[in-house]
Amino acid sequence: MKLPNTPFFSVFKPGYLAFVAFGLFLDLLTKYIIITKMYAHESIPVLGDFFRLSLTFNTGFVFGLFQDNALPSLFATGFAIIFLIFYRWQNSDLGNVWGWNFVMAGAFGNFIDKFFVKIPGTGFRFGFTPDKPGIEYIGVVDFLDFEWPDFLLFDRWPAFNVADSCVSIGIVILLFTMDWKELDKK
């Protein structure tokens, strides 16, 4: 694999890396607070039934699809991060930089979360296998739970977290700022 000619830190400037680090910190902090304050599958109404804090664990992929695939999900996320770094480095003029920063913050947040066993009401520990199933959990912590019209695919929107929000915001920014004609020329 050939590295891009553009210097790494001219694309991934320190301020951008600091933003990614802040997004990662905010994601992991909110997950830690939820893990220590709630029990597994507990729901706390915030705005009635429309918005709840609900502690769930996603051991699958996007939208909770293919549950109980924690290890393949870990490898897929790691591969996606490496791909995104090199793609962004190679195509530094493609899309708004803040879109990329949001996507990277979210990707790193969920990736790091997959390295820990969660112990609701207590905290977490490094590992990939719960010693006490039903008391300890693996997977990404999701807790933002919104009602969704039940005629649109889901009864409720799948619970998500700050990292998921960052990825979604970043993708929307990139979709609106990418010059798709330029992409076709490459």
Short mmCIF file of C-alpha atoms in Angstrom, two decimals:
data_model
loop_
_atom_site.label_atom_id
_atom_site.label_comp_id
_atom_site.label_asym_id
_atom_site.label_seq_id
_atom_site.Cartn_x
_atom_site.Cartn_y
_atom_site.Cartn_z
CA MET A 1 0.00 0.00 0.00
CA LYS A 2 1.36 3.38 -1.02
CA LEU A 3 0.98 6.26 1.43
CA PRO A 4 -0.52 9.51 0.11
CA ASN A 5 1.89 12.30 -0.86
CA THR A 6 0.10 14.85 1.31
CA PRO A 7 1.65 15.22 4.78
CA PHE A 8 -0.57 13.53 7.40
CA PHE A 9 -0.82 16.55 9.70
CA SER A 10 -1.79 18.87 6.86
CA VAL A 11 -4.97 16.80 6.46
CA PHE A 12 -5.44 15.76 10.10
CA LYS A 13 -4.59 19.08 11.72
CA PRO A 14 -4.10 19.21 15.51
CA GLY A 15 -7.33 21.17 15.98
CA TYR A 16 -9.26 18.53 14.04
CA LEU A 17 -7.64 15.74 16.06
CA ALA A 18 -8.56 17.62 19.25
CA PHE A 19 -12.19 17.77 18.06
CA VAL A 20 -12.16 14.01 17.39
CA ALA A 21 -10.63 13.43 20.84
CA PHE A 22 -13.31 15.64 22.45
CA GLY A 23 -16.10 13.75 20.65
CA LEU A 24 -14.54 10.46 21.76
CA PHE A 25 -14.28 11.72 25.35
CA LEU A 26 -17.90 12.94 25.38
CA ASP A 27 -19.13 9.63 23.99
CA LEU A 28 -17.20 7.49 26.48
CA LEU A 29 -18.12 9.78 29.40
CA THR A 30 -21.86 9.59 28.66
CA LYS A 31 -21.63 5.80 28.29
CA TYR A 32 -19.77 5.54 31.61
CA ILE A 33 -22.36 7.69 33.40
CA ILE A 34 -25.21 5.60 32.00
CA ILE A 35 -23.47 2.31 32.91
CA THR A 36 -22.84 3.40 36.50
CA LYS A 37 -26.30 4.91 37.07
CA MET A 38 -28.63 2.44 35.34
CA TYR A 39 -29.39 -1.26 35.23
CA ALA A 40 -29.44 -3.34 32.05
CA HIS A 41 -32.57 -2.77 29.97
CA GLU A 42 -33.86 -0.14 32.40
CA SER A 43 -35.80 2.76 30.85
CA ILE A 44 -36.21 6.19 32.39
CA PRO A 45 -38.81 8.49 30.78
CA VAL A 46 -37.37 11.93 30.02
CA LEU A 47 -40.08 13.34 27.76
CA GLY A 48 -42.79 10.81 28.53
CA ASP A 49 -42.72 7.85 26.19
CA PHE A 50 -41.37 9.97 23.32
CA PHE A 51 -37.80 10.11 24.70
CA ARG A 52 -36.35 7.74 27.27
CA LEU A 53 -32.94 6.80 28.55
CA SER A 54 -32.82 3.03 28.00
CA LEU A 55 -29.67 1.04 28.68
CA THR A 56 -29.14 -1.50 25.90
CA PHE A 57 -26.13 -3.25 24.41
CA ASN A 58 -25.56 -3.58 20.68
CA THR A 59 -23.46 -6.67 19.94
CA GLY A 60 -24.16 -6.41 16.24
CA PHE A 61 -23.90 -3.84 13.53
CA VAL A 62 -25.77 -0.71 12.45
CA PHE A 63 -29.30 -0.40 13.90
CA GLY A 64 -28.67 -3.47 16.04
CA LEU A 65 -28.74 -5.80 13.05
CA PHE A 66 -27.02 -9.20 13.35
CA GLN A 67 -26.88 -9.28 17.15
CA ASP A 68 -24.38 -11.54 18.93
CA ASN A 69 -21.63 -10.80 16.42
CA ALA A 70 -19.40 -8.74 18.70
CA LEU A 71 -16.06 -9.94 17.32
CA PRO A 72 -16.94 -9.53 13.61
CA SER A 73 -18.37 -6.12 14.51
CA LEU A 74 -15.09 -5.16 16.22
CA PHE A 75 -13.04 -6.15 13.17
CA ALA A 76 -15.44 -4.45 10.76
CA THR A 77 -15.29 -1.20 12.77
CA GLY A 78 -11.48 -1.35 12.96
CA PHE A 79 -11.27 -1.94 9.21
CA ALA A 80 -13.72 0.94 8.56
CA ILE A 81 -11.60 3.32 10.68
CA ILE A 82 -8.40 2.40 8.84
CA PHE A 83 -10.19 2.75 5.50
CA LEU A 84 -11.64 6.16 6.49
CA ILE A 85 -8.26 7.48 7.64
CA PHE A 86 -6.54 6.52 4.40
CA TYR A 87 -9.47 7.56 2.22
CA ARG A 88 -9.61 10.98 3.89
CA TRP A 89 -5.83 11.33 3.68
CA GLN A 90 -5.87 10.48 -0.03
CA ASN A 91 -8.93 12.67 -0.78
CA SER A 92 -8.32 15.62 1.51
CA ASP A 93 -10.30 18.02 -0.68
CA LEU A 94 -13.42 15.85 -0.75
CA GLY A 95 -16.26 16.95 1.53
CA ASN A 96 -16.31 19.28 4.51
CA VAL A 97 -13.59 18.56 7.06
CA TRP A 98 -16.07 18.80 9.95
CA GLY A 99 -18.16 16.04 8.43
CA TRP A 100 -15.07 13.83 8.45
CA ASN A 101 -14.24 14.88 12.02
CA PHE A 102 -17.70 13.94 13.28
CA VAL A 103 -17.57 10.56 11.52
CA MET A 104 -14.12 9.81 12.96
CA ALA A 105 -15.13 10.82 16.50
CA GLY A 106 -18.12 8.50 16.36
CA ALA A 107 -16.22 5.62 14.78
CA PHE A 108 -13.50 5.77 17.44
CA GLY A 109 -16.09 6.06 20.25
CA ASN A 110 -17.93 2.90 19.28
CA PHE A 111 -14.68 1.06 18.44
CA ILE A 112 -13.14 1.69 21.86
CA ASP A 113 -16.42 0.81 23.61
CA LYS A 114 -16.23 -2.69 22.10
CA PHE A 115 -13.09 -3.46 24.12
CA PHE A 116 -14.89 -3.44 27.47
CA VAL A 117 -17.28 -5.63 29.42
CA LYS A 118 -20.01 -3.49 30.96
CA ILE A 119 -21.25 -4.05 34.51
CA PRO A 120 -24.43 -1.99 34.92
CA GLY A 121 -24.62 -0.12 38.21
CA THR A 122 -20.84 -0.50 38.68
CA GLY A 123 -18.74 0.34 35.63
CA PHE A 124 -16.70 -1.69 33.19
CA ARG A 125 -13.54 -3.72 32.74
CA PHE A 126 -11.32 -4.53 29.79
CA GLY A 127 -12.38 -7.73 28.06
CA PHE A 128 -14.49 -9.34 25.40
CA THR A 129 -16.36 -12.00 27.38
CA PRO A 130 -18.68 -11.49 30.34
CA ASP A 131 -17.76 -13.63 33.35
CA LYS A 132 -21.34 -13.41 34.63
CA PRO A 133 -23.78 -13.43 31.70
CA GLY A 134 -26.95 -11.53 32.56
CA ILE A 135 -24.97 -9.34 34.98
CA GLU A 136 -22.09 -8.33 32.69
CA TYR A 137 -22.56 -7.35 29.06
CA ILE A 138 -20.52 -6.83 25.93
CA GLY A 139 -21.27 -4.66 22.92
CA VAL A 140 -21.71 -0.97 22.40
CA VAL A 141 -23.69 0.93 25.03
CA ASP A 142 -26.81 2.54 23.56
CA PHE A 143 -29.13 4.66 25.66
CA LEU A 144 -30.89 7.40 23.67
CA ASP A 145 -34.32 5.92 22.96
CA PHE A 146 -36.91 7.75 20.83
CA GLU A 147 -40.42 6.84 19.79
CA TRP A 148 -40.86 6.22 16.09
CA PRO A 149 -44.05 5.81 14.07
CA ASP A 150 -44.57 2.05 14.22
CA PHE A 151 -45.63 1.85 10.57
CA LEU A 152 -42.06 2.83 9.53
CA LEU A 153 -39.96 -0.35 9.91
CA PHE A 154 -39.37 -0.18 13.70
CA ASP A 155 -41.74 0.04 16.68
CA ARG A 156 -39.24 2.46 18.28
CA TRP A 157 -36.13 3.87 16.70
CA PRO A 158 -33.20 1.64 17.76
CA ALA A 159 -31.46 3.11 20.81
CA PHE A 160 -28.26 4.96 19.99
CA ASN A 161 -25.46 6.95 21.65
CA VAL A 162 -23.32 10.06 21.19
CA ALA A 163 -20.93 8.24 18.82
CA ASP A 164 -23.83 7.18 16.60
CA SER A 165 -25.07 10.77 16.60
CA CYS A 166 -21.62 12.01 15.55
CA VAL A 167 -21.47 9.54 12.66
CA SER A 168 -24.97 10.52 11.50
CA ILE A 169 -24.24 14.26 11.69
CA GLY A 170 -20.94 13.73 9.86
CA ILE A 171 -22.53 11.71 7.06
CA VAL A 172 -25.22 14.35 6.53
CA ILE A 173 -22.56 17.08 6.36
CA LEU A 174 -20.52 15.02 3.88
CA LEU A 175 -23.54 14.24 1.70
CA PHE A 176 -24.30 17.95 1.37
CA THR A 177 -20.70 19.09 0.86
CA MET A 178 -19.13 16.46 -1.37
CA ASP A 179 -18.64 17.36 -4.99
CA TRP A 180 -19.93 14.13 -6.52
CA LYS A 181 -18.76 15.13 -10.00
CA GLU A 182 -15.17 15.38 -8.70
CA LEU A 183 -15.50 11.93 -7.17
CA ASP A 184 -16.51 10.48 -10.55
CA LYS A 185 -13.33 11.87 -12.16
CA LYS A 186 -11.06 10.01 -9.70
#
